[in-house]
Coordinates of C-alpha atoms in Angstrom, one line a residue:
X1 CA 99.6 133.2 123.6
X2 CA 96.8 131.9 121.4
X3 CA 97.1 132.7 117.7
X4 CA 94.9 132.1 114.7
X5 CA 96.7 130.8 111.5
X6 CA 94.8 131.2 108.2
X7 CA 96.7 129.3 105.5
X8 CA 95.9 129.3 101.8
X9 CA 98.0 127.1 99.5
X10 CA 97.8 126.5 95.7
X11 CA 99.6 123.4 94.5
X12 CA 100.6 123.3 90.8
X13 CA 102.1 120.0 89.7
X14 CA 103.4 118.7 86.4
X15 CA 105.1 115.5 85.5
X16 CA 105.5 112.5 83.2
X17 CA 105.2 108.8 84.0
X18 CA 106.2 105.8 81.9
X19 CA 105.6 102.1 82.4
X20 CA 106.5 98.9 80.6
X21 CA 105.7 95.3 81.2
X22 CA 107.2 92.1 79.6
X23 CA 106.1 88.6 80.4
X24 CA 107.1 85.2 79.0
X25 CA 105.9 81.6 79.7
X26 CA 107.8 78.4 78.9
X27 CA 105.8 75.2 78.7
X28 CA 108.5 72.8 79.9
X29 CA 106.1 69.8 79.8
X30 CA 102.3 69.3 79.5
X31 CA 102.2 69.6 83.3
X32 CA 104.9 72.2 84.0
X33 CA 104.9 75.9 83.1
X34 CA 107.7 78.4 84.0
X35 CA 107.0 82.1 83.7
X36 CA 108.8 85.4 84.2
X37 CA 107.4 89.0 84.4
X38 CA 109.4 92.3 84.5
X39 CA 107.5 95.5 85.2
X40 CA 109.3 98.9 85.0
X41 CA 107.8 102.2 86.1
X42 CA 109.3 105.7 86.2
X43 CA 107.8 109.0 87.2
X44 CA 109.2 112.6 87.2
X45 CA 107.1 115.1 89.2
X46 CA 107.5 118.8 89.9
X47 CA 105.3 121.0 92.0
X48 CA 105.2 124.6 93.0
X49 CA 103.3 125.5 96.2
X50 CA 102.9 129.2 96.9
X51 CA 101.5 129.7 100.4
X52 CA 100.2 132.7 102.3
X53 CA 99.7 132.5 106.1
X54 CA 97.8 135.3 107.8
X55 CA 98.4 135.3 111.6
X56 CA 95.9 137.0 114.0
X57 CA 95.7 137.1 117.8
X58 CA 93.0 135.5 119.9
X59 CA 90.8 138.5 119.3
X60 CA 91.1 138.0 115.5
X61 CA 93.2 141.1 115.1
X62 CA 95.5 140.7 112.1
X63 CA 99.2 140.9 113.2
X64 CA 101.5 139.5 110.5
X65 CA 101.7 137.5 107.3
X66 CA 104.2 134.9 106.1
X67 CA 104.6 134.1 102.4
X68 CA 106.3 130.9 101.3
X69 CA 107.2 129.3 98.1
X70 CA 107.8 125.6 98.2
X71 CA 109.3 123.8 95.2
X72 CA 109.5 120.0 95.1
X73 CA 111.0 117.7 92.5
X74 CA 110.5 114.0 92.7
X75 CA 112.1 111.2 90.6
X76 CA 110.7 107.8 91.3
X77 CA 111.7 104.5 89.7
X78 CA 110.2 101.1 90.4
X79 CA 111.3 97.6 89.1
X80 CA 109.2 94.6 89.8
X81 CA 110.4 91.1 88.8
X82 CA 108.6 87.8 89.2
X83 CA 109.6 84.2 88.5
X84 CA 106.7 81.7 88.8
X85 CA 106.2 78.0 88.4
X86 CA 103.1 75.9 88.0
X87 CA 103.1 72.1 88.1
X88 CA 100.1 69.8 87.8
X89 CA 100.6 66.7 89.9
X90 CA 97.7 64.8 88.4
X91 CA 94.6 65.2 86.3
X92 CA 92.3 65.5 89.3
X93 CA 93.4 69.0 90.3
X94 CA 96.4 68.5 92.5
X95 CA 98.6 71.5 91.8
X96 CA 101.8 73.1 93.1
X97 CA 102.6 76.7 92.4
X98 CA 105.4 79.0 93.5
X99 CA 106.6 82.6 93.1
X100 CA 109.8 84.5 93.7
X101 CA 109.6 88.3 93.6
X102 CA 112.1 91.1 93.8
X103 CA 111.0 94.7 94.1
X104 CA 113.3 97.7 93.9
X105 CA 112.2 101.3 94.4
X106 CA 114.3 104.5 94.2
X107 CA 113.0 107.9 95.1
X108 CA 114.9 111.2 94.9
X109 CA 112.9 114.0 96.5
X110 CA 114.4 117.6 96.5
X111 CA 112.8 120.4 98.5
X112 CA 113.5 124.2 98.2
X113 CA 111.4 126.4 100.5
X114 CA 111.8 130.2 100.8
X115 CA 109.9 132.1 103.6
X116 CA 109.4 135.9 104.0
X117 CA 107.9 137.6 107.1
X118 CA 105.9 140.9 107.1
X119 CA 104.0 142.8 109.8
X120 CA 100.4 144.1 109.5
X121 CA 101.7 147.2 107.6
X122 CA 103.5 145.1 105.0
X123 CA 107.0 145.8 106.4
X124 CA 109.5 142.9 106.7
X125 CA 110.1 142.4 110.4
X126 CA 112.8 139.6 110.1
X127 CA 115.1 138.3 107.4
X128 CA 113.7 135.7 105.0
X129 CA 115.0 132.2 105.4
X130 CA 115.6 129.3 103.0
X131 CA 115.4 125.6 103.6
X132 CA 116.9 123.0 101.2
X133 CA 116.2 119.3 101.6
X134 CA 117.6 116.2 99.8
X135 CA 115.4 113.2 100.7
X136 CA 116.5 110.0 98.9
X137 CA 114.7 106.7 99.7
X138 CA 115.5 103.1 98.7
X139 CA 113.2 100.1 99.2
X140 CA 114.2 96.5 98.5
X141 CA 111.7 93.6 98.8
X142 CA 112.6 89.9 98.5
X143 CA 109.6 87.6 98.7
X144 CA 108.9 83.9 97.9
X145 CA 105.9 81.6 98.4
X146 CA 104.8 78.1 97.6
X147 CA 101.1 76.9 97.4
X148 CA 99.6 73.4 97.2
X149 CA 96.1 72.4 96.3
X150 CA 94.8 68.9 97.0
X151 CA 91.2 68.0 96.0
X152 CA 89.5 65.4 98.3
X153 CA 86.5 63.2 97.9
X154 CA 82.9 64.5 97.6
X155 CA 83.9 68.0 96.6
X156 CA 86.2 68.8 99.5
X157 CA 89.5 70.6 99.0
X158 CA 92.7 71.2 101.0
X159 CA 95.0 74.1 100.4
X160 CA 98.3 74.9 102.1
X161 CA 101.2 77.3 101.6
X162 CA 104.3 79.0 103.0
X163 CA 105.6 82.5 102.4
X164 CA 108.6 84.5 103.5
X165 CA 109.5 88.1 102.8
X166 CA 112.5 90.3 103.6
X167 CA 112.2 94.1 103.3
X168 CA 114.9 96.8 103.7
X169 CA 114.2 100.5 103.5
X170 CA 117.0 103.1 103.6
X171 CA 115.9 106.7 104.1
X172 CA 118.5 109.5 104.3
X173 CA 117.2 113.0 104.9
X174 CA 119.6 116.0 104.6
X175 CA 118.4 119.5 105.4
X176 CA 120.4 122.7 105.0
X177 CA 119.5 126.3 105.8
X178 CA 120.7 129.2 103.7
X179 CA 121.7 132.0 106.1
X180 CA 123.3 135.2 104.9
X181 CA 124.2 133.4 101.6
X182 CA 125.9 130.5 103.4
X183 CA 124.7 126.9 103.5
X184 CA 124.4 125.7 107.1
X185 CA 123.6 122.0 107.8
X186 CA 120.4 121.5 109.8
X187 CA 121.2 118.8 112.3
X188 CA 117.9 119.0 114.1
X189 CA 115.9 118.0 110.9
X190 CA 118.4 115.7 109.2
X191 CA 118.3 112.0 109.9
X192 CA 119.2 108.6 108.5
X193 CA 116.7 105.8 109.1
X194 CA 117.0 102.1 108.1
X195 CA 114.1 99.7 108.6
X196 CA 114.5 95.9 108.2
X197 CA 111.6 93.5 108.3
X198 CA 111.2 89.7 107.9
X199 CA 107.7 88.1 107.9
X200 CA 107.3 84.3 107.7
X201 CA 103.8 82.8 107.3
X202 CA 102.0 79.5 106.8
X203 CA 98.4 78.8 106.1
X204 CA 96.0 75.9 105.8
X205 CA 92.5 76.0 104.3
X206 CA 89.9 73.3 104.2
X207 CA 86.6 73.6 102.2
X208 CA 83.8 71.0 101.9
X209 CA 80.1 70.7 101.3
X210 CA 78.4 69.8 104.6
X211 CA 75.1 69.0 102.9
X212 CA 73.7 69.5 99.4
X213 CA 72.8 73.1 100.4
X214 CA 75.5 74.1 102.8
X215 CA 79.2 74.7 102.0
X216 CA 81.9 75.5 104.6
X217 CA 85.5 76.7 104.5
X218 CA 87.8 76.9 107.5
X219 CA 91.3 78.5 107.5
X220 CA 94.2 79.3 109.7
X221 CA 97.2 81.5 109.0
X222 CA 100.2 82.0 111.3
X223 CA 102.6 84.9 110.9
X224 CA 105.9 85.5 112.5
X225 CA 107.2 89.0 112.3
X226 CA 110.7 90.3 113.0
X227 CA 111.3 94.1 112.6
X228 CA 114.2 96.4 113.4
X229 CA 114.5 100.1 112.9
X230 CA 117.7 102.2 113.4
X231 CA 118.2 105.9 113.3
X232 CA 121.8 106.1 112.4
X233 CA 122.1 109.8 113.2
X234 CA 120.9 109.5 116.8
X235 CA 121.6 105.9 117.5
X236 CA 118.0 105.2 118.5
X237 CA 116.7 101.7 117.5
X238 CA 113.9 99.2 118.2
X239 CA 113.6 95.4 117.8
X240 CA 110.2 93.6 117.6
X241 CA 109.5 89.9 117.4
X242 CA 106.0 88.4 117.7
X243 CA 103.8 85.6 116.3
X244 CA 100.1 86.0 115.5
X245 CA 97.2 83.7 114.5
X246 CA 94.5 84.6 111.9
X247 CA 91.6 82.2 111.7
X248 CA 88.8 82.5 109.1
X249 CA 85.5 80.7 108.6
X250 CA 83.0 80.9 105.8
X251 CA 79.5 79.3 105.4
X252 CA 77.1 79.4 102.5
X253 CA 73.5 78.1 102.5
X254 CA 71.6 77.8 99.2
X255 CA 68.0 77.8 100.4
X256 CA 66.5 77.6 96.9
X257 CA 67.1 78.9 93.4
X258 CA 66.3 82.5 94.4
X259 CA 67.8 82.8 97.9
X260 CA 71.4 82.3 99.1
X261 CA 72.7 83.0 102.6
X262 CA 76.3 83.5 103.8
X263 CA 78.1 84.0 107.1
X264 CA 81.8 84.6 107.7
X265 CA 84.3 85.5 110.4
X266 CA 87.8 86.7 109.8
X267 CA 90.7 88.1 111.8
X268 CA 93.0 90.3 109.7
X269 CA 96.1 92.4 110.0
X270 CA 96.8 95.8 108.4
X271 CA 100.4 96.9 108.5
X272 CA 101.5 100.5 108.3
X273 CA 103.2 101.7 105.1
X274 CA 107.0 101.9 105.1
X275 CA 106.7 105.7 104.6
X276 CA 104.5 105.9 107.7
X277 CA 107.3 104.3 109.8
X278 CA 109.9 106.8 108.5
X279 CA 110.5 109.4 111.3
X280 CA 111.6 112.1 108.8
X281 CA 110.1 115.6 108.7
X282 CA 108.6 116.6 105.3
X283 CA 107.7 120.2 105.1
X284 CA 104.5 121.1 103.3
X285 CA 104.6 124.9 104.2
X286 CA 106.4 127.0 106.7
X287 CA 104.1 126.1 109.6
X288 CA 103.0 122.7 108.5
X289 CA 104.9 119.5 108.1
X290 CA 104.3 115.7 108.2
X291 CA 106.3 113.2 110.1
X292 CA 106.4 109.4 110.2
X293 CA 106.2 107.3 113.4
X294 CA 108.6 104.3 113.8
X295 CA 106.5 103.2 116.9
X296 CA 103.5 102.3 114.8
X297 CA 101.9 98.8 115.5
X298 CA 99.9 96.8 113.0
X299 CA 96.1 97.1 113.2
X300 CA 94.2 93.9 114.0
X301 CA 90.6 93.6 113.1
X302 CA 87.9 91.0 113.8
X303 CA 85.0 91.0 111.3
X304 CA 81.6 89.2 111.4
X305 CA 79.4 89.3 108.3
X306 CA 76.0 87.9 107.4
X307 CA 74.6 88.2 103.9
X308 CA 71.6 87.3 101.8
X309 CA 71.4 87.3 97.9
X310 CA 68.1 87.2 96.0
X311 CA 68.1 86.0 92.4
X312 CA 71.8 87.0 92.1
X313 CA 70.6 90.6 91.8
X314 CA 70.2 92.0 95.2
X315 CA 72.6 91.4 98.0
X316 CA 72.1 92.6 101.6
X317 CA 75.0 92.4 104.1
X318 CA 75.1 93.1 107.8
X319 CA 78.5 93.4 109.4
X320 CA 80.3 94.2 112.6
X321 CA 84.0 95.1 112.8
X322 CA 86.2 95.7 115.8
X323 CA 89.7 97.1 115.0
X324 CA 92.4 97.5 117.6
X325 CA 95.3 100.0 117.3
X326 CA 93.8 101.6 114.2
X327 CA 96.3 103.9 112.4
X328 CA 95.2 107.5 111.8
X329 CA 97.0 110.6 110.8
X330 CA 96.8 113.0 113.8
X331 CA 97.3 116.7 113.7
X332 CA 99.4 117.9 116.6
X333 CA 100.8 121.3 117.7
X334 CA 104.5 122.2 118.4
X335 CA 104.9 125.9 119.1
X336 CA 103.7 127.8 116.0
X337 CA 103.9 124.7 113.8
X338 CA 101.2 122.1 113.2
X339 CA 102.2 118.6 112.0
X340 CA 100.5 115.4 110.9
X341 CA 101.8 112.2 112.4
X342 CA 100.3 108.7 112.1
X343 CA 99.6 107.0 115.4
X344 CA 97.8 104.0 116.9
X345 CA 95.3 106.4 118.4
X346 CA 92.2 104.3 119.2
X347 CA 90.0 101.3 118.7
X348 CA 87.2 101.4 116.1
X349 CA 83.8 99.7 116.4
X350 CA 81.8 99.7 113.2
X351 CA 78.2 98.4 112.6
X352 CA 77.0 98.5 109.0
X353 CA 74.3 97.4 106.6
X354 CA 75.0 97.4 102.8
X355 CA 72.6 96.7 99.9
X356 CA 73.8 96.1 96.4
X357 CA 71.3 95.9 93.5
X358 CA 72.4 94.9 90.1
X359 CA 69.3 95.0 88.0
X360 CA 68.8 94.6 84.2
X361 CA 65.6 96.8 83.7
X362 CA 65.5 96.1 79.9
X363 CA 67.8 94.6 77.3
X364 CA 69.4 97.9 76.8
X365 CA 69.5 99.3 80.4
X366 CA 71.3 97.8 83.4
X367 CA 71.4 99.5 86.8
X368 CA 73.8 99.0 89.6
X369 CA 73.1 100.7 92.9
X370 CA 75.1 100.3 96.2
X371 CA 74.1 101.8 99.5
X372 CA 76.2 101.3 102.6
X373 CA 75.0 102.7 106.0
X374 CA 77.4 102.4 109.0
X375 CA 78.1 103.7 112.4
X376 CA 81.7 104.4 113.5
X377 CA 82.9 104.9 117.0
X378 CA 86.5 105.7 117.9
X379 CA 87.7 105.5 121.4
X380 CA 91.3 106.1 122.6
X381 CA 93.9 108.6 123.7
X382 CA 95.8 111.3 121.8
X383 CA 98.7 113.1 123.5
X384 CA 97.1 112.6 126.9
X385 CA 93.6 113.7 125.7
X386 CA 90.9 111.0 125.7
X387 CA 88.7 110.8 122.6
X388 CA 85.3 109.3 122.2
X389 CA 83.8 110.2 118.8
X390 CA 80.9 108.6 116.9
X391 CA 79.0 109.2 113.6
X392 CA 76.4 107.4 111.5
X393 CA 77.2 107.8 107.8
X394 CA 76.2 106.4 104.4
X395 CA 77.7 106.1 101.0
X396 CA 75.6 105.8 97.8
X397 CA 77.1 104.6 94.5
X398 CA 75.1 104.4 91.3
X399 CA 76.0 103.3 87.8
X400 CA 73.6 103.1 84.8
X401 CA 74.7 101.4 81.6
X402 CA 72.9 101.9 78.3
X403 CA 73.3 99.7 75.2
X404 CA 72.1 102.2 72.6
X405 CA 73.1 100.1 69.5
X406 CA 75.1 97.0 69.0
X407 CA 78.3 99.0 68.9
X408 CA 77.5 102.2 70.8
X409 CA 77.0 102.4 74.6
X410 CA 76.8 105.0 77.3
X411 CA 77.2 105.2 81.1
X412 CA 76.0 107.6 83.8
X413 CA 77.6 107.2 87.3
X414 CA 77.7 109.1 90.6
X415 CA 78.7 108.9 94.2
X416 CA 77.5 110.7 97.3
X417 CA 78.9 110.4 100.9
X418 CA 77.3 112.3 103.7
X419 CA 79.4 113.6 106.6
X420 CA 81.7 111.0 108.2
X421 CA 84.5 110.4 110.6
X422 CA 88.1 110.0 109.4
X423 CA 89.7 109.2 112.7
X424 CA 89.4 112.4 114.7
X425 CA 88.5 114.5 111.6
X426 CA 84.8 115.2 110.8
X427 CA 84.4 115.4 107.1
X428 CA 81.5 117.2 105.4
X429 CA 79.3 115.6 102.7
X430 CA 80.8 115.3 99.2
X431 CA 79.7 113.8 95.9
X432 CA 80.3 113.8 92.1
X433 CA 78.6 112.8 88.8
X434 CA 80.4 111.2 85.9
X435 CA 79.5 109.9 82.4
X436 CA 81.0 108.1 79.5
X437 CA 80.3 106.8 75.9
X438 CA 82.1 104.2 73.8
X439 CA 81.9 103.2 70.2
X440 CA 83.2 100.0 68.7
X441 CA 84.8 100.3 65.2
X442 CA 86.6 98.2 62.6
X443 CA 84.6 95.1 63.1
X444 CA 84.7 95.5 66.9
X445 CA 88.5 95.3 67.0
X446 CA 88.8 99.0 68.0
X447 CA 87.1 100.9 70.7
X448 CA 86.9 104.7 71.2
X449 CA 86.0 105.9 74.8
X450 CA 85.1 109.3 76.0
X451 CA 84.7 109.8 79.8
X452 CA 84.0 112.7 82.1
X453 CA 84.5 112.7 85.8
X454 CA 83.1 115.1 88.4
X455 CA 81.1 117.0 85.7
X456 CA 79.7 119.6 88.1
X457 CA 83.0 120.1 90.0
X458 CA 81.5 119.2 93.4
X459 CA 84.2 116.9 94.8
X460 CA 85.6 119.4 97.3
X461 CA 86.7 118.1 100.7
X462 CA 86.0 120.1 103.9
X463 CA 86.7 118.9 107.4
X464 CA 87.3 119.9 111.0
X465 CA 89.5 118.5 113.8
X466 CA 88.9 119.5 117.4
X467 CA 90.4 117.9 120.5
X468 CA 92.6 119.1 123.3
X469 CA 94.2 122.4 122.2
X470 CA 94.0 121.4 118.5
X471 CA 91.4 123.3 116.4
X472 CA 91.8 122.9 112.6
X473 CA 89.5 123.6 109.7
X474 CA 90.5 122.1 106.3
X475 CA 89.3 122.8 102.8
X476 CA 90.9 120.9 99.9
X477 CA 90.1 121.5 96.2
X478 CA 91.8 119.4 93.6
X479 CA 91.6 119.1 89.8
X480 CA 88.9 116.3 89.8
X481 CA 87.0 117.6 86.8
X482 CA 88.7 115.4 84.2
X483 CA 87.8 114.5 80.6
X484 CA 89.5 111.5 79.0
X485 CA 89.6 110.3 75.4
X486 CA 91.0 106.8 74.8
X487 CA 91.4 104.3 72.0
X488 CA 92.2 100.6 72.1
X489 CA 92.8 98.1 69.3
X490 CA 93.0 94.3 69.4
X491 CA 95.8 93.0 67.1
X492 CA 95.0 89.3 67.7
X493 CA 95.0 87.2 64.6
X494 CA 94.6 83.5 64.0
X495 CA 94.2 80.8 66.6
X496 CA 93.7 82.0 70.1
X497 CA 95.9 80.6 72.9
X498 CA 94.4 80.0 76.3
X499 CA 95.9 82.3 78.9
X500 CA 98.2 80.8 81.5
X501 CA 96.7 80.7 85.0
X502 CA 98.8 83.1 86.9
X503 CA 99.1 83.6 90.6
X504 CA 99.1 87.1 92.1
X505 CA 102.8 87.0 93.0
X506 CA 104.3 86.7 96.4
X507 CA 104.9 90.4 97.2
X508 CA 101.4 92.0 96.8
X509 CA 101.1 92.9 100.4
X510 CA 104.6 94.5 100.6
X511 CA 103.9 96.4 97.3
X512 CA 100.7 97.8 98.8
X513 CA 102.7 99.2 101.7
X514 CA 105.0 101.2 99.4
X515 CA 104.0 104.9 99.3
X516 CA 102.0 107.1 101.7
X517 CA 99.8 105.8 104.4

């Protein structure tokens, strides 16, 4: 029997976050520097999500209502440690650098959801139910890399490196139902999932001027991936082992003082987040939940790009990208419940043209405008239903900076994006306007900044998803109208010390995969 679910949810969240960073460098010799960095972050968040779901039949006749109250508490702690080494092999630029990183993340997420059921007359037609969830997660990342730079004759340069990372995530979901005042373990929703991953990589880059006007850079990266996932509760597991090649090529042609041309090709990999691989159910409301997918594969993209820059002010870029196994969150139906699960649903072909203009109109007014026009086409299969969706979209970003006095400046910025495709969801146009002012004080050692974002409160998302038997309309309104007042002060005194040239660490990619998809 077809039913229409009209859900309205208000999410009220509060919390505190703290972060601290400590770094030290030891100059062992004139050529050797050893450094260490420790970064600690903590966050406590609480949210209350009252929800009302009005249920009608296919003729839009109101039949019943379900009210829900969902409370979530989340405690998150992250510890990042890095040990790095830089050694100059000679005065001509030969250099050896290395990084060792350890990342440790702990999350305790507690869920308390109470649901009540009423008929069209407002009478309870079934007993209320309560679901309690304890969802701890632990992520450990060990990563190390070594890089070598070797300058060659006539401006050429050779770069090479090795990297290895080991990741282990431990996710233990325990759900219990409260029935007639008694706590009953929910074995259908509870699970214990452990994911282990090892990636070993090597790369080689060679750059050289081909002529006085043409420069080239060629690169090749090889990656070996070993992954294992185990659901300890059910005994299900998977093992994956594969090796992939990722070539890159860059060419730059300086025609004259005003015109520069560039062309590049690159093959890249985008791996799903660790949370996306976690098969646990996370309830948002009574009839809506999200769930990870341990069967996700990395997305592989091939990109071709041609660009032209005029007087270092206006850059025009034409690009084509083909992405295989693109990961998208897909809304699916299971009885009365709708759930969002990431999946490798399709391939994506994108053609685009982008223009960026950074123009100083006067000594006190600088303008930056970026326009990106692109066509997306998704083709694939979702739960046995073929999809073939296409849309032409554009994004306009603009920022205007004004130097009113030597110490006082202002900025006006905005963004507009017309309707676009987000996988199988068609999103309607959205935009916002922001502004800010800053004043330097105390001989330019202090700066006071006042900024306002989404001044007219227009950043409200609306979208529709329609395929197979899925028909969903979404409207999301968040607290995007934000005013911030900030103050910074430079305590430096005396002789300035040149900063140490730091690498980005060896675990940046893994760190980017921690969190939601």
